[in-house]
């Protein structure tokens, strides 16, 4: 038994094949030049790599993958330099993992035999699986208990507010907030879990996980090529979502731009609103189809507005029925519609979750709501305030977790995530 | 708006297409003949239906799917007849869902507008996804607090024991036990979650969920055509598993047969051992590659025994190294090996899980261990007793949930699951 033995071969291993090729050829030379370069030349036999670099971070307009693992972190770093080093290390690891490679120069099993492996190893045989890793900064990164912890308070964006407590909120502290946020999305949950776990491991001594959440079955499409998925109420969700193809809407409603100097570091970025919304599925399942469709404002089968047409027909909120308009003013559709929210749109990118069962035998299941938007003050707080009070659906929901994060712009090779904030 | 509107069309919906076809043609006539027959003629455009009927239940030797949702139930039914009716209803629903259909004659959105839909609806657009639903009976179905609850105490199999408390067990009551067990496995977690949820809903008033668990990334193969997967310690898992092709081993180590008369209802069935094993991944990730391989007894990259060869080479427990045998006697490989367990094998079919984070920021992640075997007294208790005491891996594990279930044989069309027990 020697380390070499476990590096070569791997005939059944998919990722192992690239590693072996890299170790024997170009990759080895590149690897010697440093962790960043290790095996950069490897290519996947399937085209499932989403590039890390670009004007915006990946994982926002990227065609929504089927699985998500998200974590928020509390910084324990005592210096600004330590935070920067963490972001550098995370960027390096994200570059490797999104390309389908192990973390570090020697990866899961090619390193020194008397040291912990650099990569935890559970993704060794798996593809890149369209992994994206999206990073965000919470308000407490800038200021906590009145303290300018890392010398960035002067750059706190005005829109990175403390979200107000909405009517009916039942937020649990250990599912809420966080200094840093990492959202990993992939075709394979093991790839997403591996990513968050390795970032958590890299953060050891500088940040620790505050909360984490696994999600499946995306609850919105982000590309016109995708079929609209269904949430755990059995209804199509995200029909009116902003799509990657809607460039004008993205520029207006998602991407931050033209900020004042102190906030210019966020130009090209966005804000992520995350809400863990438990759905009382047992209660919902006992209501009539009529009630369900009334609450949603759409038909269950086709997802068409109750005013008629098909899924993508514009709703007619004034079309009268026997008792008032066909689409109830308190329906989810009416309250969430841009017409009733000053014309605002958002890019939704949430997931279903199922976290076991409570003491009464009820599923702790629902939606991990994720929305990207240009300003939470105009694009989220008014809508959620109205919904929490008037939404017919509210009685079936319980918000148990919450986070608001400034999502910095994309980076180019050689930069680290959030670099403009610290330079 | 009328119910018909939401039944037809569905151009973007995959399952919707079959429903629409069914509603307009053969399916409608069949539906009129009763719930069981609804749309039986529908066929999926892809071949991803695993038949419900057979000599053994599906979901055991079925090529392991990537996702699992399992639940255990406490019966609240007051009569034997009520339990039978539940098993009948479950069988009917399982037949529909495993064929990729909604539950009930009218499904998710074709029923009366002033009644709750028969199906919760979140799988409407999804394929069968190789869904299997496997049912099991806990000891408490036969006897609880000394009471013969449903007139089946005389048929309690001797092997359906109360598992002993193993060294280091930290079992949580609400993750342990249960009168009935339902394991749904599928290619898509939404399909598995939908199955368990609808069975739970059907059970309303007769049984309620005691615990439920979502799993991903199967931790063993059950067919020689599958690549060995990796667990969250980053090692290949289930290399020596019994495969569907090993018919002799299955007959000897998995399927119950030749039972005494009182237990003959279980012939063709098996036992399921389920253990929720939290893995202290943070601690594991800080140990050296040497230590990890020593604990497992295999190399991390290839999964080869430390005595040499490749993944499928038989281990040589006597081959000496510098300090004792190359494969440590306390390694997981040594302790789990048939040679050290009286020649017993098991069919493992577990899954990884990731259930968020504890108050110390550590992942509540690990393995939901599932093994099918002919007799837990010979095939599980001795091995687990030895492992709990001597396994070098034990310090990285914590068993937080446990269940042992008698898994009745398969059924033919028209029968209900477990019927021989009640006839």
mmCIF file of C-alpha atoms in Angstrom, chain B residues 22-367:
data_model
loop_
_atom_site.group_PDB
_atom_site.id
_atom_site.type_symbol
_atom_site.label_atom_id
_atom_site.label_comp_id
_atom_site.label_asym_id
_atom_site.label_seq_id
_atom_site.Cartn_x
_atom_site.Cartn_y
_atom_site.Cartn_z
ATOM 1 C CA UNK B 22 -57.053 8.358 -20.793
ATOM 2 C CA UNK B 23 -59.866 10.784 -20.100
ATOM 3 C CA UNK B 24 -60.820 10.880 -23.747
ATOM 4 C CA UNK B 25 -60.510 7.221 -24.508
ATOM 5 C CA UNK B 26 -60.122 3.848 -22.881
ATOM 6 C CA UNK B 27 -59.128 5.293 -19.534
ATOM 7 C CA UNK B 28 -62.513 6.919 -18.969
ATOM 8 C CA UNK B 29 -64.425 3.693 -19.423
ATOM 9 C CA UNK B 30 -61.958 1.862 -17.225
ATOM 10 C CA UNK B 31 -62.184 4.597 -14.616
ATOM 11 C CA UNK B 32 -65.922 4.096 -14.411
ATOM 12 C CA UNK B 33 -65.282 0.483 -13.447
ATOM 13 C CA UNK B 34 -63.559 1.489 -10.216
ATOM 14 C CA UNK B 35 -60.449 3.003 -8.766
ATOM 15 C CA UNK B 36 -58.159 0.037 -9.364
ATOM 16 C CA UNK B 37 -58.770 0.054 -13.071
ATOM 17 C CA UNK B 38 -58.408 3.769 -13.722
ATOM 18 C CA UNK B 39 -56.163 4.317 -16.652
ATOM 19 C CA UNK B 40 -54.460 0.967 -16.302
ATOM 20 C CA UNK B 41 -53.979 0.965 -20.048
ATOM 21 C CA UNK B 42 -51.820 4.063 -19.988
ATOM 22 C CA UNK B 43 -48.208 3.491 -20.820
ATOM 23 C CA UNK B 44 -45.201 5.630 -20.123
ATOM 24 C CA UNK B 45 -43.128 6.934 -23.036
ATOM 25 C CA UNK B 46 -40.047 5.694 -21.203
ATOM 26 C CA UNK B 47 -39.677 2.278 -19.668
ATOM 27 C CA UNK B 48 -39.332 3.295 -16.027
ATOM 28 C CA UNK B 49 -42.068 1.257 -14.368
ATOM 29 C CA UNK B 50 -41.046 -1.413 -11.858
ATOM 30 C CA UNK B 51 -43.889 -3.938 -11.521
ATOM 31 C CA UNK B 52 -45.551 -4.050 -8.130
ATOM 32 C CA UNK B 53 -46.443 -7.728 -8.406
ATOM 33 C CA UNK B 54 -44.154 -10.728 -8.052
ATOM 34 C CA UNK B 55 -42.913 -13.466 -5.768
ATOM 35 C CA UNK B 56 -41.029 -10.906 -3.680
ATOM 36 C CA UNK B 57 -41.764 -7.257 -3.018
ATOM 37 C CA UNK B 58 -40.093 -4.751 -5.316
ATOM 38 C CA UNK B 59 -37.505 -2.371 -3.874
ATOM 39 C CA UNK B 60 -35.266 -5.083 -2.458
ATOM 40 C CA UNK B 61 -33.347 -6.626 -5.333
ATOM 41 C CA UNK B 62 -34.547 -3.857 -7.675
ATOM 42 C CA UNK B 63 -31.505 -2.026 -9.028
ATOM 43 C CA UNK B 64 -31.042 0.565 -6.294
ATOM 44 C CA UNK B 65 -32.536 3.916 -7.261
ATOM 45 C CA UNK B 66 -30.796 7.147 -6.262
ATOM 46 C CA UNK B 67 -33.421 8.482 -3.856
ATOM 47 C CA UNK B 68 -35.404 7.194 -0.905
ATOM 48 C CA UNK B 69 -38.159 8.405 1.374
ATOM 49 C CA UNK B 70 -39.030 6.034 4.184
ATOM 50 C CA UNK B 71 -41.647 6.361 6.901
ATOM 51 C CA UNK B 72 -42.742 4.285 9.858
ATOM 52 C CA UNK B 73 -46.305 4.471 11.131
ATOM 53 C CA UNK B 74 -48.054 3.945 14.448
ATOM 54 C CA UNK B 75 -51.420 2.295 14.000
ATOM 55 C CA UNK B 76 -54.370 4.082 15.552
ATOM 56 C CA UNK B 77 -56.868 1.656 14.015
ATOM 57 C CA UNK B 78 -59.044 0.031 16.638
ATOM 58 C CA UNK B 79 -59.926 -3.113 14.716
ATOM 59 C CA UNK B 80 -58.245 -5.820 12.691
ATOM 60 C CA UNK B 81 -60.618 -5.030 9.841
ATOM 61 C CA UNK B 82 -59.436 -1.454 9.829
ATOM 62 C CA UNK B 83 -55.810 -2.578 9.472
ATOM 63 C CA UNK B 84 -56.773 -4.825 6.581
ATOM 64 C CA UNK B 85 -58.649 -1.984 4.896
ATOM 65 C CA UNK B 86 -55.577 0.212 5.240
ATOM 66 C CA UNK B 87 -53.357 -2.432 3.634
ATOM 67 C CA UNK B 88 -55.887 -2.813 0.830
ATOM 68 C CA UNK B 89 -55.982 0.927 0.227
ATOM 69 C CA UNK B 90 -52.196 1.153 0.361
ATOM 70 C CA UNK B 91 -51.838 -1.660 -2.151
ATOM 71 C CA UNK B 92 -54.245 0.031 -4.532
ATOM 72 C CA UNK B 93 -52.404 3.340 -4.224
ATOM 73 C CA UNK B 94 -49.030 1.636 -4.626
ATOM 74 C CA UNK B 95 -50.225 -0.003 -7.820
ATOM 75 C CA UNK B 96 -51.206 3.376 -9.258
ATOM 76 C CA UNK B 97 -48.149 5.320 -8.158
ATOM 77 C CA UNK B 98 -45.571 2.727 -9.172
ATOM 78 C CA UNK B 99 -47.193 2.719 -12.613
ATOM 79 C CA UNK B 100 -46.761 6.489 -12.802
ATOM 80 C CA UNK B 101 -50.415 7.292 -12.192
ATOM 81 C CA UNK B 102 -52.161 9.488 -9.653
ATOM 82 C CA UNK B 103 -53.792 7.926 -6.625
ATOM 83 C CA UNK B 104 -57.523 7.277 -6.956
ATOM 84 C CA UNK B 105 -59.992 7.157 -9.796
ATOM 85 C CA UNK B 106 -59.931 10.891 -10.394
ATOM 86 C CA UNK B 107 -56.380 11.657 -9.302
ATOM 87 C CA UNK B 108 -54.950 15.061 -8.538
ATOM 88 C CA UNK B 109 -57.406 17.289 -10.340
ATOM 89 C CA UNK B 110 -60.081 15.324 -12.120
ATOM 90 C CA UNK B 111 -62.437 14.804 -9.208
ATOM 91 C CA UNK B 112 -65.341 16.716 -7.727
ATOM 92 C CA UNK B 113 -64.669 20.373 -7.381
ATOM 93 C CA UNK B 114 -66.071 20.468 -3.868
ATOM 94 C CA UNK B 115 -64.020 17.581 -2.519
ATOM 95 C CA UNK B 116 -60.318 17.310 -1.749
ATOM 96 C CA UNK B 117 -58.445 15.800 -4.708
ATOM 97 C CA UNK B 118 -57.641 12.124 -4.303
ATOM 98 C CA UNK B 119 -53.984 12.709 -5.124
ATOM 99 C CA UNK B 120 -51.871 15.525 -3.700
ATOM 100 C CA UNK B 121 -50.643 16.379 -7.169
ATOM 101 C CA UNK B 122 -46.943 17.187 -6.955
ATOM 102 C CA UNK B 123 -46.041 14.203 -9.173
ATOM 103 C CA UNK B 124 -48.557 14.985 -11.933
ATOM 104 C CA UNK B 125 -45.923 15.885 -14.489
ATOM 105 C CA UNK B 126 -43.392 13.260 -13.462
ATOM 106 C CA UNK B 127 -42.698 9.767 -14.749
ATOM 107 C CA UNK B 128 -42.932 6.581 -12.699
ATOM 108 C CA UNK B 129 -39.185 7.090 -12.147
ATOM 109 C CA UNK B 130 -38.695 3.432 -11.186
ATOM 110 C CA UNK B 131 -40.713 4.009 -8.055
ATOM 111 C CA UNK B 132 -40.855 1.019 -5.726
ATOM 112 C CA UNK B 133 -42.800 0.887 -2.472
ATOM 113 C CA UNK B 134 -41.763 -1.764 0.012
ATOM 114 C CA UNK B 135 -43.879 -2.509 3.083
ATOM 115 C CA UNK B 136 -42.844 -3.957 6.437
ATOM 116 C CA UNK B 137 -44.442 -4.933 9.758
ATOM 117 C CA UNK B 138 -42.947 -4.062 13.129
ATOM 118 C CA UNK B 139 -43.148 -6.285 16.174
ATOM 119 C CA UNK B 140 -45.682 -3.928 17.748
ATOM 120 C CA UNK B 141 -48.192 -4.794 15.020
ATOM 121 C CA UNK B 142 -48.360 -8.257 16.578
ATOM 122 C CA UNK B 143 -48.104 -7.351 20.225
ATOM 123 C CA UNK B 144 -47.889 -4.097 22.116
ATOM 124 C CA UNK B 145 -47.884 -3.675 25.891
ATOM 125 C CA UNK B 146 -48.765 -7.347 26.156
ATOM 126 C CA UNK B 147 -51.852 -6.895 24.011
ATOM 127 C CA UNK B 148 -52.816 -8.891 20.914
ATOM 128 C CA UNK B 149 -54.017 -5.770 19.155
ATOM 129 C CA UNK B 150 -55.128 -7.166 15.826
ATOM 130 C CA UNK B 151 -55.393 -10.902 16.373
ATOM 131 C CA UNK B 152 -52.036 -11.765 14.807
ATOM 132 C CA UNK B 153 -49.936 -12.347 17.928
ATOM 133 C CA UNK B 154 -49.881 -16.077 17.362
ATOM 134 C CA UNK B 155 -48.196 -15.418 14.031
ATOM 135 C CA UNK B 156 -45.397 -13.233 15.380
ATOM 136 C CA UNK B 157 -42.209 -14.576 13.810
ATOM 137 C CA UNK B 158 -39.610 -15.620 16.336
ATOM 138 C CA UNK B 159 -36.993 -13.633 14.452
ATOM 139 C CA UNK B 160 -38.952 -10.362 14.743
ATOM 140 C CA UNK B 161 -37.211 -9.567 18.005
ATOM 141 C CA UNK B 162 -36.748 -6.364 19.902
ATOM 142 C CA UNK B 163 -33.246 -5.433 18.789
ATOM 143 C CA UNK B 164 -30.923 -5.228 21.785
ATOM 144 C CA UNK B 165 -29.407 -1.916 22.727
ATOM 145 C CA UNK B 166 -25.946 -1.940 21.208
ATOM 146 C CA UNK B 167 -22.918 -0.338 22.800
ATOM 147 C CA UNK B 168 -22.953 3.378 22.036
ATOM 148 C CA UNK B 169 -26.518 3.478 20.733
ATOM 149 C CA UNK B 170 -28.111 6.911 21.102
ATOM 150 C CA UNK B 171 -31.531 6.063 19.741
ATOM 151 C CA UNK B 172 -34.174 8.768 19.649
ATOM 152 C CA UNK B 173 -37.699 7.430 20.267
ATOM 153 C CA UNK B 174 -39.153 9.469 17.410
ATOM 154 C CA UNK B 175 -36.673 7.931 14.977
ATOM 155 C CA UNK B 176 -37.131 4.373 16.226
ATOM 156 C CA UNK B 177 -39.675 1.574 15.886
ATOM 157 C CA UNK B 178 -43.117 1.700 14.309
ATOM 158 C CA UNK B 179 -45.961 -0.735 13.599
ATOM 159 C CA UNK B 180 -45.742 -0.390 9.828
ATOM 160 C CA UNK B 181 -42.944 0.697 7.515
ATOM 161 C CA UNK B 182 -43.067 2.048 3.995
ATOM 162 C CA UNK B 183 -39.912 2.515 1.938
ATOM 163 C CA UNK B 184 -40.299 4.441 -1.322
ATOM 164 C CA UNK B 185 -37.321 4.501 -3.691
ATOM 165 C CA UNK B 186 -37.204 6.308 -7.036
ATOM 166 C CA UNK B 187 -34.987 8.095 -9.518
ATOM 167 C CA UNK B 188 -36.611 11.381 -8.458
ATOM 168 C CA UNK B 189 -36.985 12.414 -4.798
ATOM 169 C CA UNK B 190 -40.242 14.220 -5.563
ATOM 170 C CA UNK B 191 -41.751 10.921 -6.716
ATOM 171 C CA UNK B 192 -40.618 9.156 -3.529
ATOM 172 C CA UNK B 193 -41.823 11.963 -1.256
ATOM 173 C CA UNK B 194 -45.143 12.050 -3.115
ATOM 174 C CA UNK B 195 -45.599 8.315 -2.542
ATOM 175 C CA UNK B 196 -45.003 8.417 1.207
ATOM 176 C CA UNK B 197 -47.118 11.527 1.615
ATOM 177 C CA UNK B 198 -50.081 10.001 -0.188
ATOM 178 C CA UNK B 199 -49.824 6.754 1.776
ATOM 179 C CA UNK B 200 -49.725 8.826 4.947
ATOM 180 C CA UNK B 201 -52.804 10.717 3.817
ATOM 181 C CA UNK B 202 -54.637 7.497 3.013
ATOM 182 C CA UNK B 203 -53.803 6.251 6.496
ATOM 183 C CA UNK B 204 -55.521 9.202 8.161
ATOM 184 C CA UNK B 205 -57.596 7.940 11.076
ATOM 185 C CA UNK B 206 -55.964 4.510 10.955
ATOM 186 C CA UNK B 207 -52.257 5.196 11.287
ATOM 187 C CA UNK B 208 -49.987 8.195 11.607
ATOM 188 C CA UNK B 209 -46.371 8.803 10.749
ATOM 189 C CA UNK B 210 -43.962 8.038 13.580
ATOM 190 C CA UNK B 211 -40.811 9.015 11.708
ATOM 191 C CA UNK B 212 -39.741 9.702 8.152
ATOM 192 C CA UNK B 213 -36.406 10.021 6.439
ATOM 193 C CA UNK B 214 -35.229 11.341 3.083
ATOM 194 C CA UNK B 215 -32.101 9.813 1.560
ATOM 195 C CA UNK B 216 -29.970 10.376 -1.525
ATOM 196 C CA UNK B 217 -26.982 8.718 -3.169
ATOM 197 C CA UNK B 218 -27.563 5.020 -2.570
ATOM 198 C CA UNK B 219 -24.764 3.546 -0.448
ATOM 199 C CA UNK B 220 -24.716 0.154 -2.109
ATOM 200 C CA UNK B 221 -25.343 -1.385 -5.494
ATOM 201 C CA UNK B 222 -27.836 -4.209 -5.818
ATOM 202 C CA UNK B 223 -26.985 -5.163 -9.370
ATOM 203 C CA UNK B 224 -23.736 -6.091 -11.045
ATOM 204 C CA UNK B 225 -24.481 -3.442 -13.664
ATOM 205 C CA UNK B 226 -24.154 -0.618 -11.128
ATOM 206 C CA UNK B 227 -20.998 1.237 -10.115
ATOM 207 C CA UNK B 228 -20.206 1.030 -6.411
ATOM 208 C CA UNK B 229 -21.240 4.345 -4.833
ATOM 209 C CA UNK B 230 -19.482 6.276 -2.075
ATOM 210 C CA UNK B 231 -20.660 7.079 1.429
ATOM 211 C CA UNK B 232 -20.091 10.406 3.204
ATOM 212 C CA UNK B 233 -16.720 9.215 4.505
ATOM 213 C CA UNK B 234 -15.669 9.313 0.851
ATOM 214 C CA UNK B 235 -15.198 5.540 0.587
ATOM 215 C CA UNK B 236 -16.831 3.068 -1.757
ATOM 216 C CA UNK B 237 -19.601 1.298 0.081
ATOM 217 C CA UNK B 238 -21.308 -2.020 -0.465
ATOM 218 C CA UNK B 239 -18.583 -3.620 -2.592
ATOM 219 C CA UNK B 240 -19.328 -7.080 -1.193
ATOM 220 C CA UNK B 241 -23.111 -6.649 -1.324
ATOM 221 C CA UNK B 242 -25.420 -9.430 -2.427
ATOM 222 C CA UNK B 243 -26.544 -8.580 -5.943
ATOM 223 C CA UNK B 244 -29.827 -9.335 -7.687
ATOM 224 C CA UNK B 245 -27.876 -11.796 -9.840
ATOM 225 C CA UNK B 246 -26.691 -13.850 -6.817
ATOM 226 C CA UNK B 247 -29.757 -16.071 -6.654
ATOM 227 C CA UNK B 248 -28.212 -18.696 -4.419
ATOM 228 C CA UNK B 249 -27.031 -16.113 -1.913
ATOM 229 C CA UNK B 250 -30.449 -14.457 -1.964
ATOM 230 C CA UNK B 251 -32.186 -17.730 -1.230
ATOM 231 C CA UNK B 252 -29.792 -18.498 1.586
ATOM 232 C CA UNK B 253 -29.323 -15.076 3.183
ATOM 233 C CA UNK B 254 -32.277 -12.873 2.248
ATOM 234 C CA UNK B 255 -35.515 -14.716 1.470
ATOM 235 C CA UNK B 256 -37.367 -16.418 4.291
ATOM 236 C CA UNK B 257 -38.529 -19.946 3.438
ATOM 237 C CA UNK B 258 -39.681 -23.192 5.011
ATOM 238 C CA UNK B 259 -41.047 -21.484 8.116
ATOM 239 C CA UNK B 260 -43.167 -23.289 10.719
ATOM 240 C CA UNK B 261 -46.888 -23.063 10.006
ATOM 241 C CA UNK B 262 -47.560 -20.027 12.190
ATOM 242 C CA UNK B 263 -44.894 -18.065 10.364
ATOM 243 C CA UNK B 264 -45.470 -19.431 6.870
ATOM 244 C CA UNK B 265 -47.144 -16.147 5.882
ATOM 245 C CA UNK B 266 -43.628 -14.654 5.729
ATOM 246 C CA UNK B 267 -42.182 -17.224 3.303
ATOM 247 C CA UNK B 268 -40.896 -15.342 0.306
ATOM 248 C CA UNK B 269 -40.435 -12.287 2.481
ATOM 249 C CA UNK B 270 -37.447 -11.026 4.418
ATOM 250 C CA UNK B 271 -36.453 -8.748 7.301
ATOM 251 C CA UNK B 272 -35.447 -5.106 6.989
ATOM 252 C CA UNK B 273 -33.000 -3.648 9.485
ATOM 253 C CA UNK B 274 -32.966 0.150 9.392
ATOM 254 C CA UNK B 275 -30.499 2.270 11.319
ATOM 255 C CA UNK B 276 -30.102 6.019 11.124
ATOM 256 C CA UNK B 277 -26.359 6.382 11.564
ATOM 257 C CA UNK B 278 -25.055 9.885 12.041
ATOM 258 C CA UNK B 279 -21.492 10.168 10.805
ATOM 259 C CA UNK B 280 -19.237 12.694 12.494
ATOM 260 C CA UNK B 281 -17.893 13.966 9.212
ATOM 261 C CA UNK B 282 -16.054 16.933 10.733
ATOM 262 C CA UNK B 283 -13.983 14.623 12.933
ATOM 263 C CA UNK B 284 -13.433 12.132 10.139
ATOM 264 C CA UNK B 285 -12.251 14.859 7.781
ATOM 265 C CA UNK B 286 -9.496 15.795 10.234
ATOM 266 C CA UNK B 287 -8.004 12.304 10.340
ATOM 267 C CA UNK B 288 -5.145 11.230 8.092
ATOM 268 C CA UNK B 289 -5.615 9.220 4.944
ATOM 269 C CA UNK B 290 -3.673 6.453 6.688
ATOM 270 C CA UNK B 291 -6.097 6.405 9.610
ATOM 271 C CA UNK B 292 -9.127 6.494 7.330
ATOM 272 C CA UNK B 293 -7.889 3.563 5.266
ATOM 273 C CA UNK B 294 -6.912 1.660 8.403
ATOM 274 C CA UNK B 295 -10.403 2.130 9.844
ATOM 275 C CA UNK B 296 -12.139 1.080 6.633
ATOM 276 C CA UNK B 297 -9.648 -1.650 5.668
ATOM 277 C CA UNK B 298 -9.713 -0.482 2.050
ATOM 278 C CA UNK B 299 -7.981 2.165 -0.047
ATOM 279 C CA UNK B 300 -9.912 5.370 -0.524
ATOM 280 C CA UNK B 301 -9.429 5.770 -4.271
ATOM 281 C CA UNK B 302 -10.027 2.259 -5.537
ATOM 282 C CA UNK B 303 -11.747 0.629 -2.607
ATOM 283 C CA UNK B 304 -9.236 -2.241 -2.760
ATOM 284 C CA UNK B 305 -8.572 -4.277 0.386
ATOM 285 C CA UNK B 306 -5.364 -3.121 2.109
ATOM 286 C CA UNK B 307 -4.006 -6.594 1.415
ATOM 287 C CA UNK B 308 -3.806 -5.626 -2.262
ATOM 288 C CA UNK B 309 -5.522 -6.015 -5.602
ATOM 289 C CA UNK B 310 -8.499 -4.049 -6.797
ATOM 290 C CA UNK B 311 -11.971 -3.363 -5.437
ATOM 291 C CA UNK B 312 -13.278 -6.855 -5.998
ATOM 292 C CA UNK B 313 -10.158 -8.760 -4.894
ATOM 293 C CA UNK B 314 -10.876 -10.962 -1.875
ATOM 294 C CA UNK B 315 -9.220 -9.551 1.250
ATOM 295 C CA UNK B 316 -6.366 -11.542 2.817
ATOM 296 C CA UNK B 317 -6.756 -10.974 6.531
ATOM 297 C CA UNK B 318 -3.544 -12.823 7.371
ATOM 298 C CA UNK B 319 -1.191 -10.952 5.042
ATOM 299 C CA UNK B 320 1.349 -9.349 7.382
ATOM 300 C CA UNK B 321 2.452 -5.724 7.295
ATOM 301 C CA UNK B 322 5.121 -3.962 9.307
ATOM 302 C CA UNK B 323 2.968 -3.991 12.468
ATOM 303 C CA UNK B 324 0.507 -6.847 12.363
ATOM 304 C CA UNK B 325 -1.736 -7.745 9.444
ATOM 305 C CA UNK B 326 -2.218 -5.221 6.633
ATOM 306 C CA UNK B 327 -5.963 -5.326 7.280
ATOM 307 C CA UNK B 328 -6.519 -4.445 10.928
ATOM 308 C CA UNK B 329 -8.750 -6.871 12.836
ATOM 309 C CA UNK B 330 -10.754 -3.860 14.045
ATOM 310 C CA UNK B 331 -11.303 -2.479 10.553
ATOM 311 C CA UNK B 332 -14.813 -2.181 9.192
ATOM 312 C CA UNK B 333 -13.917 -4.603 6.412
ATOM 313 C CA UNK B 334 -12.710 -7.267 8.819
ATOM 314 C CA UNK B 335 -15.610 -6.977 11.230
ATOM 315 C CA UNK B 336 -18.286 -6.953 8.526
ATOM 316 C CA UNK B 337 -16.793 -9.757 6.461
ATOM 317 C CA UNK B 338 -18.698 -13.039 6.206
ATOM 318 C CA UNK B 339 -15.532 -14.935 7.245
ATOM 319 C CA UNK B 340 -15.800 -13.313 10.661
ATOM 320 C CA UNK B 341 -19.555 -13.598 10.958
ATOM 321 C CA UNK B 342 -20.255 -17.261 10.493
ATOM 322 C CA UNK B 343 -20.500 -16.883 6.751
ATOM 323 C CA UNK B 344 -23.533 -14.592 6.786
ATOM 324 C CA UNK B 345 -24.219 -12.102 3.991
ATOM 325 C CA UNK B 346 -26.780 -9.325 3.775
ATOM 326 C CA UNK B 347 -28.328 -7.259 1.028
ATOM 327 C CA UNK B 348 -27.601 -3.652 1.846
ATOM 328 C CA UNK B 349 -29.724 -0.881 0.379
ATOM 329 C CA UNK B 350 -29.053 2.249 2.394
ATOM 330 C CA UNK B 351 -28.793 5.941 1.504
ATOM 331 C CA UNK B 352 -26.839 9.005 2.516
ATOM 332 C CA UNK B 353 -28.730 11.726 4.320
ATOM 333 C CA UNK B 354 -28.100 15.398 5.156
ATOM 334 C CA UNK B 355 -30.592 16.865 7.605
ATOM 335 C CA UNK B 356 -29.237 20.330 8.288
ATOM 336 C CA UNK B 357 -26.933 21.357 11.070
ATOM 337 C CA UNK B 358 -26.881 21.091 14.855
ATOM 338 C CA UNK B 359 -26.400 23.906 17.366
ATOM 339 C CA UNK B 360 -22.630 23.542 17.133
ATOM 340 C CA UNK B 361 -22.629 24.024 13.365
ATOM 341 C CA UNK B 362 -21.963 20.326 12.690
ATOM 342 C CA UNK B 363 -23.804 18.585 9.878
ATOM 343 C CA UNK B 364 -26.467 16.113 10.895
ATOM 344 C CA UNK B 365 -25.421 13.875 8.044
ATOM 345 C CA UNK B 366 -24.636 10.219 7.612
ATOM 346 C CA UNK B 367 -26.155 7.021 6.404
#
